[in-house]
């Protein structure tokens, strides 16, 4: 799940903030419904099917199909052929499905509010809310979007194709075939170095427009130190161990001097493609 807030004017698409949850998506809805169906099969004496890998995959596919059918209809019938013969059938309502996925939808609210706060905006400041991705077809998702942002979401674009269309436009910009359009993107997470005690010194902060660069000078912490260990991390936590480790550099051969005398200049550079060089 991702949310980006953009300012669009005269062909310039400027990303003001971005947020999200990289461990949340439509697959979570499918898995919750599949687990519920498996439990229902077991409750009817089908416990011997629970460990059958092929049957589990069949249940997952049927769960995804039922999710899609419930987008248009208030009820649907789930039919699952059982290994060795027989069939499991059950009517599933949209209300039952929404009860299963409600927690996942609620997890999107925090990132939405954080993105607004980072952009310095309120929901009332937005002109459009554009839905992207197949899971945004789910009626519960659309209702919550309307409640959070106070407006009906823009859903005329095919949510399965809209990312590909944007990528095609960006490819045209890079190839020179699309003129008068400029994307000003940002880095979604802060980038920094681990310092003494395991703390993080952030050099480039999240929501910085890219390309971006930052330079900072570091020094030794003990007398006679002849090596530097540079640990590059990504994230917002105060301790390096709680962030994502990107790389480690081991610099050797520093002349032994009193602590605080050597100077190590570190430069972070993110190019227009979001590639970090240190």
mmCIF file of C-alpha atoms in Angstrom:
data_model
loop_
_atom_site.group_PDB
_atom_site.id
_atom_site.type_symbol
_atom_site.label_atom_id
_atom_site.label_comp_id
_atom_site.label_asym_id
_atom_site.label_seq_id
_atom_site.Cartn_x
_atom_site.Cartn_y
_atom_site.Cartn_z
ATOM 1 C CA UNK A 1 0.000 0.000 0.000
ATOM 2 C CA UNK A 2 1.303 3.389 -0.997
ATOM 3 C CA UNK A 3 -0.016 6.922 -1.002
ATOM 4 C CA UNK A 4 1.614 9.860 -2.761
ATOM 5 C CA UNK A 5 0.469 13.486 -2.642
ATOM 6 C CA UNK A 6 1.280 15.447 -5.785
ATOM 7 C CA UNK A 7 1.041 19.031 -6.903
ATOM 8 C CA UNK A 8 0.336 19.261 -10.625
ATOM 9 C CA UNK A 9 0.725 22.502 -12.537
ATOM 10 C CA UNK A 10 1.570 23.271 -16.181
ATOM 11 C CA UNK A 11 3.008 19.833 -16.895
ATOM 12 C CA UNK A 12 5.079 19.652 -13.695
ATOM 13 C CA UNK A 13 4.199 16.727 -11.426
ATOM 14 C CA UNK A 14 5.754 17.468 -8.043
ATOM 15 C CA UNK A 15 5.579 14.805 -5.333
ATOM 16 C CA UNK A 16 5.020 16.556 -2.001
ATOM 17 C CA UNK A 17 5.050 13.472 0.224
ATOM 18 C CA UNK A 18 4.754 9.723 0.114
ATOM 19 C CA UNK A 19 3.913 7.106 2.712
ATOM 20 C CA UNK A 20 2.638 3.565 2.948
ATOM 21 C CA UNK A 21 2.978 0.045 4.302
ATOM 22 C CA UNK A 22 5.163 -2.303 2.256
ATOM 23 C CA UNK A 23 3.647 -5.324 4.035
ATOM 24 C CA UNK A 24 0.031 -4.584 3.093
ATOM 25 C CA UNK A 25 -1.858 -5.265 -0.117
ATOM 26 C CA UNK A 26 -4.661 -7.061 -1.930
ATOM 27 C CA UNK A 27 -2.995 -10.433 -1.337
ATOM 28 C CA UNK A 28 -3.700 -9.991 2.382
ATOM 29 C CA UNK A 29 -7.425 -9.852 1.583
ATOM 30 C CA UNK A 30 -7.193 -13.035 -0.494
ATOM 31 C CA UNK A 31 -5.247 -14.818 2.253
ATOM 32 C CA UNK A 32 -7.715 -13.831 4.971
ATOM 33 C CA UNK A 33 -10.651 -15.118 2.932
ATOM 34 C CA UNK A 34 -8.771 -18.296 1.966
ATOM 35 C CA UNK A 35 -7.958 -19.016 5.627
ATOM 36 C CA UNK A 36 -11.615 -18.456 6.513
ATOM 37 C CA UNK A 37 -12.744 -20.874 3.777
ATOM 38 C CA UNK A 38 -10.230 -23.517 4.886
ATOM 39 C CA UNK A 39 -11.521 -23.211 8.438
ATOM 40 C CA UNK A 40 -15.095 -23.628 7.158
ATOM 41 C CA UNK A 41 -14.116 -26.758 5.212
ATOM 42 C CA UNK A 42 -12.398 -28.200 8.296
ATOM 43 C CA UNK A 43 -15.452 -27.431 10.423
ATOM 44 C CA UNK A 44 -17.504 -29.626 8.097
ATOM 45 C CA UNK A 45 -15.191 -32.560 8.611
ATOM 46 C CA UNK A 46 -12.666 -31.726 5.936
ATOM 47 C CA UNK A 47 -9.642 -31.485 8.198
ATOM 48 C CA UNK A 48 -7.805 -34.047 6.055
ATOM 49 C CA UNK A 49 -7.739 -31.488 3.215
ATOM 50 C CA UNK A 50 -6.053 -28.744 5.239
ATOM 51 C CA UNK A 51 -2.535 -30.034 4.522
ATOM 52 C CA UNK A 52 -3.198 -30.679 0.821
ATOM 53 C CA UNK A 53 -1.089 -28.098 -1.048
ATOM 54 C CA UNK A 54 -3.079 -28.359 -4.278
ATOM 55 C CA UNK A 55 -6.338 -27.862 -2.392
ATOM 56 C CA UNK A 56 -4.903 -24.854 -0.550
ATOM 57 C CA UNK A 57 -3.997 -23.257 -3.891
ATOM 58 C CA UNK A 58 -7.485 -23.996 -5.227
ATOM 59 C CA UNK A 59 -8.969 -22.303 -2.158
ATOM 60 C CA UNK A 60 -6.715 -19.260 -2.663
ATOM 61 C CA UNK A 61 -7.774 -18.889 -6.298
ATOM 62 C CA UNK A 62 -11.450 -19.248 -5.367
ATOM 63 C CA UNK A 63 -11.003 -16.651 -2.609
ATOM 64 C CA UNK A 64 -9.589 -14.157 -5.106
ATOM 65 C CA UNK A 65 -12.430 -14.883 -7.550
ATOM 66 C CA UNK A 66 -15.032 -14.470 -4.790
ATOM 67 C CA UNK A 67 -13.473 -11.132 -3.795
ATOM 68 C CA UNK A 68 -13.896 -9.921 -7.367
ATOM 69 C CA UNK A 69 -17.486 -11.152 -7.612
ATOM 70 C CA UNK A 70 -18.381 -9.373 -4.362
ATOM 71 C CA UNK A 71 -17.240 -6.085 -5.901
ATOM 72 C CA UNK A 72 -20.383 -6.142 -8.066
ATOM 73 C CA UNK A 73 -22.753 -8.406 -6.121
ATOM 74 C CA UNK A 74 -23.813 -8.383 -2.446
ATOM 75 C CA UNK A 75 -23.572 -12.180 -2.231
ATOM 76 C CA UNK A 76 -21.769 -14.990 -4.041
ATOM 77 C CA UNK A 77 -21.575 -18.755 -3.805
ATOM 78 C CA UNK A 78 -18.219 -20.359 -3.148
ATOM 79 C CA UNK A 79 -17.861 -23.825 -4.698
ATOM 80 C CA UNK A 80 -14.784 -25.955 -3.986
ATOM 81 C CA UNK A 81 -14.323 -29.477 -5.402
ATOM 82 C CA UNK A 82 -12.852 -31.628 -2.646
ATOM 83 C CA UNK A 83 -9.948 -34.019 -3.198
ATOM 84 C CA UNK A 84 -11.266 -37.550 -3.691
ATOM 85 C CA UNK A 85 -14.770 -36.396 -4.581
ATOM 86 C CA UNK A 86 -17.521 -34.220 -3.216
ATOM 87 C CA UNK A 87 -17.885 -30.449 -3.080
ATOM 88 C CA UNK A 88 -17.930 -27.709 -0.486
ATOM 89 C CA UNK A 89 -20.494 -24.985 -1.175
ATOM 90 C CA UNK A 90 -21.287 -21.922 0.887
ATOM 91 C CA UNK A 91 -22.919 -18.576 0.324
ATOM 92 C CA UNK A 92 -20.643 -15.648 1.167
ATOM 93 C CA UNK A 93 -21.946 -12.128 1.712
ATOM 94 C CA UNK A 94 -20.136 -8.876 1.153
ATOM 95 C CA UNK A 95 -20.675 -8.013 4.817
ATOM 96 C CA UNK A 96 -18.854 -11.208 5.878
ATOM 97 C CA UNK A 97 -15.973 -10.414 3.530
ATOM 98 C CA UNK A 98 -15.748 -6.823 4.783
ATOM 99 C CA UNK A 99 -15.594 -8.073 8.376
ATOM 100 C CA UNK A 100 -12.604 -10.246 7.400
ATOM 101 C CA UNK A 101 -10.678 -7.448 5.685
ATOM 102 C CA UNK A 102 -11.677 -4.487 7.866
ATOM 103 C CA UNK A 103 -8.401 -4.540 9.787
ATOM 104 C CA UNK A 104 -6.345 -4.339 6.599
ATOM 105 C CA UNK A 105 -8.327 -1.359 5.317
ATOM 106 C CA UNK A 106 -7.979 0.428 8.662
ATOM 107 C CA UNK A 107 -4.178 0.049 8.454
ATOM 108 C CA UNK A 108 -4.197 2.371 5.423
ATOM 109 C CA UNK A 109 -5.579 5.311 7.399
ATOM 110 C CA UNK A 110 -2.416 6.050 9.390
ATOM 111 C CA UNK A 111 -0.168 6.370 6.314
ATOM 112 C CA UNK A 112 -2.783 8.595 4.635
ATOM 113 C CA UNK A 113 -2.830 10.980 7.592
ATOM 114 C CA UNK A 114 0.969 10.933 7.841
ATOM 115 C CA UNK A 115 1.306 11.796 4.145
ATOM 116 C CA UNK A 116 -1.042 14.747 4.550
ATOM 117 C CA UNK A 117 0.870 15.959 7.587
ATOM 118 C CA UNK A 118 4.225 15.669 5.791
ATOM 119 C CA UNK A 119 2.840 17.665 2.858
ATOM 120 C CA UNK A 120 1.465 20.342 5.192
ATOM 121 C CA UNK A 121 -2.060 19.819 3.873
ATOM 122 C CA UNK A 122 -5.496 18.749 5.060
ATOM 123 C CA UNK A 123 -7.900 16.492 3.195
ATOM 124 C CA UNK A 124 -9.932 19.577 2.257
ATOM 125 C CA UNK A 125 -6.924 20.957 0.339
ATOM 126 C CA UNK A 126 -6.937 18.083 -2.148
ATOM 127 C CA UNK A 127 -8.643 18.375 -5.526
ATOM 128 C CA UNK A 128 -8.693 14.692 -6.497
ATOM 129 C CA UNK A 129 -8.021 11.304 -4.924
ATOM 130 C CA UNK A 130 -7.007 8.844 -7.651
ATOM 131 C CA UNK A 131 -7.333 5.109 -6.965
ATOM 132 C CA UNK A 132 -4.537 2.825 -8.175
ATOM 133 C CA UNK A 133 -4.346 -0.964 -8.003
ATOM 134 C CA UNK A 134 -6.926 -3.734 -8.247
ATOM 135 C CA UNK A 135 -7.704 -3.798 -4.522
ATOM 136 C CA UNK A 136 -9.183 -0.296 -4.786
ATOM 137 C CA UNK A 137 -12.177 -1.848 -6.569
ATOM 138 C CA UNK A 138 -13.345 -3.297 -3.230
ATOM 139 C CA UNK A 139 -16.425 -1.283 -2.128
ATOM 140 C CA UNK A 140 -15.210 -1.041 1.492
ATOM 141 C CA UNK A 141 -11.943 0.538 0.309
ATOM 142 C CA UNK A 142 -13.817 3.140 -1.748
ATOM 143 C CA UNK A 143 -16.160 3.962 1.131
ATOM 144 C CA UNK A 144 -13.259 4.487 3.544
ATOM 145 C CA UNK A 145 -11.418 6.658 1.011
ATOM 146 C CA UNK A 146 -14.502 8.848 0.697
ATOM 147 C CA UNK A 147 -14.829 9.062 4.498
ATOM 148 C CA UNK A 148 -11.141 9.903 5.061
ATOM 149 C CA UNK A 149 -10.778 12.476 2.301
ATOM 150 C CA UNK A 150 -14.329 13.828 2.204
ATOM 151 C CA UNK A 151 -14.794 13.308 -1.535
ATOM 152 C CA UNK A 152 -15.656 10.538 -3.960
ATOM 153 C CA UNK A 153 -12.461 8.984 -5.307
ATOM 154 C CA UNK A 154 -11.533 9.350 -8.960
ATOM 155 C CA UNK A 155 -11.969 5.827 -10.337
ATOM 156 C CA UNK A 156 -12.540 6.360 -14.050
ATOM 157 C CA UNK A 157 -9.030 5.095 -14.870
ATOM 158 C CA UNK A 158 -8.509 1.334 -14.919
ATOM 159 C CA UNK A 159 -6.725 0.777 -11.577
ATOM 160 C CA UNK A 160 -4.836 -2.230 -12.980
ATOM 161 C CA UNK A 161 -3.406 -0.218 -15.877
ATOM 162 C CA UNK A 162 -2.802 3.229 -14.391
ATOM 163 C CA UNK A 163 0.684 2.449 -13.028
ATOM 164 C CA UNK A 164 1.733 1.003 -16.388
ATOM 165 C CA UNK A 165 0.386 4.094 -18.151
ATOM 166 C CA UNK A 166 2.386 6.347 -15.839
ATOM 167 C CA UNK A 167 5.505 4.260 -16.400
ATOM 168 C CA UNK A 168 5.011 4.536 -20.159
ATOM 169 C CA UNK A 169 4.754 8.331 -19.909
ATOM 170 C CA UNK A 170 7.905 8.454 -17.772
ATOM 171 C CA UNK A 171 9.697 6.240 -20.312
ATOM 172 C CA UNK A 172 8.611 8.669 -23.024
ATOM 173 C CA UNK A 173 10.046 11.551 -20.991
ATOM 174 C CA UNK A 174 13.380 9.743 -20.601
ATOM 175 C CA UNK A 175 13.450 8.811 -24.304
ATOM 176 C CA UNK A 176 12.616 12.364 -25.345
ATOM 177 C CA UNK A 177 9.357 11.511 -27.129
ATOM 178 C CA UNK A 178 7.162 13.161 -24.453
ATOM 179 C CA UNK A 179 7.720 16.902 -24.116
ATOM 180 C CA UNK A 180 6.551 19.523 -21.610
ATOM 181 C CA UNK A 181 6.071 17.010 -18.771
ATOM 182 C CA UNK A 182 8.365 16.880 -15.742
ATOM 183 C CA UNK A 183 8.224 14.587 -12.708
ATOM 184 C CA UNK A 184 9.826 15.894 -9.521
ATOM 185 C CA UNK A 185 10.025 12.822 -7.304
ATOM 186 C CA UNK A 186 11.109 12.470 -3.694
ATOM 187 C CA UNK A 187 12.948 9.922 -1.585
ATOM 188 C CA UNK A 188 10.397 8.117 0.592
ATOM 189 C CA UNK A 189 12.711 7.250 3.510
ATOM 190 C CA UNK A 190 15.555 9.024 5.297
ATOM 191 C CA UNK A 191 19.142 7.957 4.584
ATOM 192 C CA UNK A 192 21.980 8.203 7.051
ATOM 193 C CA UNK A 193 24.937 6.652 8.822
ATOM 194 C CA UNK A 194 25.268 4.718 12.043
ATOM 195 C CA UNK A 195 27.280 6.674 14.613
ATOM 196 C CA UNK A 196 28.787 5.857 18.009
ATOM 197 C CA UNK A 197 26.353 4.063 20.279
ATOM 198 C CA UNK A 198 24.264 2.744 17.386
ATOM 199 C CA UNK A 199 22.432 6.012 16.741
ATOM 200 C CA UNK A 200 21.622 7.275 13.234
ATOM 201 C CA UNK A 201 22.872 10.534 11.743
ATOM 202 C CA UNK A 202 20.443 11.366 8.924
ATOM 203 C CA UNK A 203 22.046 13.048 5.917
ATOM 204 C CA UNK A 204 19.105 13.086 3.498
ATOM 205 C CA UNK A 205 15.663 13.291 5.092
ATOM 206 C CA UNK A 206 12.538 11.609 3.780
ATOM 207 C CA UNK A 207 10.392 13.552 1.317
ATOM 208 C CA UNK A 208 13.472 15.361 -0.046
ATOM 209 C CA UNK A 209 13.104 16.170 -3.746
ATOM 210 C CA UNK A 210 15.509 14.166 -5.897
ATOM 211 C CA UNK A 211 18.115 14.480 -7.226
ATOM 212 C CA UNK A 212 19.503 15.370 -3.787
ATOM 213 C CA UNK A 213 22.887 15.439 -2.111
ATOM 214 C CA UNK A 214 24.276 16.049 1.373
ATOM 215 C CA UNK A 215 27.809 16.164 2.780
ATOM 216 C CA UNK A 216 28.862 15.783 6.388
ATOM 217 C CA UNK A 217 32.226 15.508 8.137
ATOM 218 C CA UNK A 218 32.913 12.799 10.701
ATOM 219 C CA UNK A 219 35.911 12.136 12.936
ATOM 220 C CA UNK A 220 37.420 9.443 15.139
ATOM 221 C CA UNK A 221 36.126 8.633 18.607
ATOM 222 C CA UNK A 222 39.270 7.100 20.186
ATOM 223 C CA UNK A 223 42.967 7.997 20.118
ATOM 224 C CA UNK A 224 45.073 6.211 17.515
ATOM 225 C CA UNK A 225 42.062 4.992 15.518
ATOM 226 C CA UNK A 226 43.242 3.720 12.109
ATOM 227 C CA UNK A 227 39.934 2.562 10.589
ATOM 228 C CA UNK A 228 36.399 3.760 9.941
ATOM 229 C CA UNK A 229 33.362 1.514 9.654
ATOM 230 C CA UNK A 230 30.606 3.283 7.707
ATOM 231 C CA UNK A 231 27.156 1.707 7.986
ATOM 232 C CA UNK A 232 24.578 3.201 5.589
ATOM 233 C CA UNK A 233 20.978 2.794 6.750
ATOM 234 C CA UNK A 234 17.496 3.737 5.519
ATOM 235 C CA UNK A 235 14.529 4.545 7.737
ATOM 236 C CA UNK A 236 13.104 6.840 10.383
ATOM 237 C CA UNK A 237 14.066 5.063 13.627
ATOM 238 C CA UNK A 238 16.635 6.583 15.956
ATOM 239 C CA UNK A 239 18.727 3.393 16.237
ATOM 240 C CA UNK A 240 20.515 1.854 13.264
ATOM 241 C CA UNK A 241 19.491 -1.646 14.309
ATOM 242 C CA UNK A 242 15.827 -0.691 13.823
ATOM 243 C CA UNK A 243 16.355 0.600 10.273
ATOM 244 C CA UNK A 244 17.154 -1.150 6.993
ATOM 245 C CA UNK A 245 20.842 -1.765 6.381
ATOM 246 C CA UNK A 246 21.900 -0.766 2.852
ATOM 247 C CA UNK A 247 25.697 -1.133 2.856
ATOM 248 C CA UNK A 248 28.835 -1.199 4.977
ATOM 249 C CA UNK A 249 32.178 0.390 4.091
ATOM 250 C CA UNK A 250 35.409 -0.509 5.887
ATOM 251 C CA UNK A 251 38.055 2.209 5.452
ATOM 252 C CA UNK A 252 41.574 1.300 6.567
ATOM 253 C CA UNK A 253 44.979 2.968 6.689
ATOM 254 C CA UNK A 254 44.119 6.158 8.571
ATOM 255 C CA UNK A 255 47.275 7.584 10.221
ATOM 256 C CA UNK A 256 47.013 7.214 14.025
ATOM 257 C CA UNK A 257 46.137 10.569 15.604
ATOM 258 C CA UNK A 258 44.371 11.858 18.712
ATOM 259 C CA UNK A 259 40.594 11.443 18.690
ATOM 260 C CA UNK A 260 38.802 14.235 16.856
ATOM 261 C CA UNK A 261 41.732 15.205 14.608
ATOM 262 C CA UNK A 262 41.148 13.092 11.434
ATOM 263 C CA UNK A 263 38.398 14.325 9.140
ATOM 264 C CA UNK A 264 36.244 12.019 6.985
ATOM 265 C CA UNK A 265 33.965 13.755 4.528
ATOM 266 C CA UNK A 266 30.944 11.645 3.503
ATOM 267 C CA UNK A 267 28.697 12.639 0.604
ATOM 268 C CA UNK A 268 25.299 11.079 -0.139
ATOM 269 C CA UNK A 269 23.972 11.601 -3.671
ATOM 270 C CA UNK A 270 20.601 10.356 -4.951
ATOM 271 C CA UNK A 271 20.191 10.722 -8.706
ATOM 272 C CA UNK A 272 16.951 11.324 -10.612
ATOM 273 C CA UNK A 273 16.353 7.559 -10.766
ATOM 274 C CA UNK A 274 16.516 7.237 -6.975
ATOM 275 C CA UNK A 275 19.920 5.497 -7.032
ATOM 276 C CA UNK A 276 22.041 6.283 -3.967
ATOM 277 C CA UNK A 277 25.806 6.781 -4.201
ATOM 278 C CA UNK A 278 27.938 7.228 -1.080
#
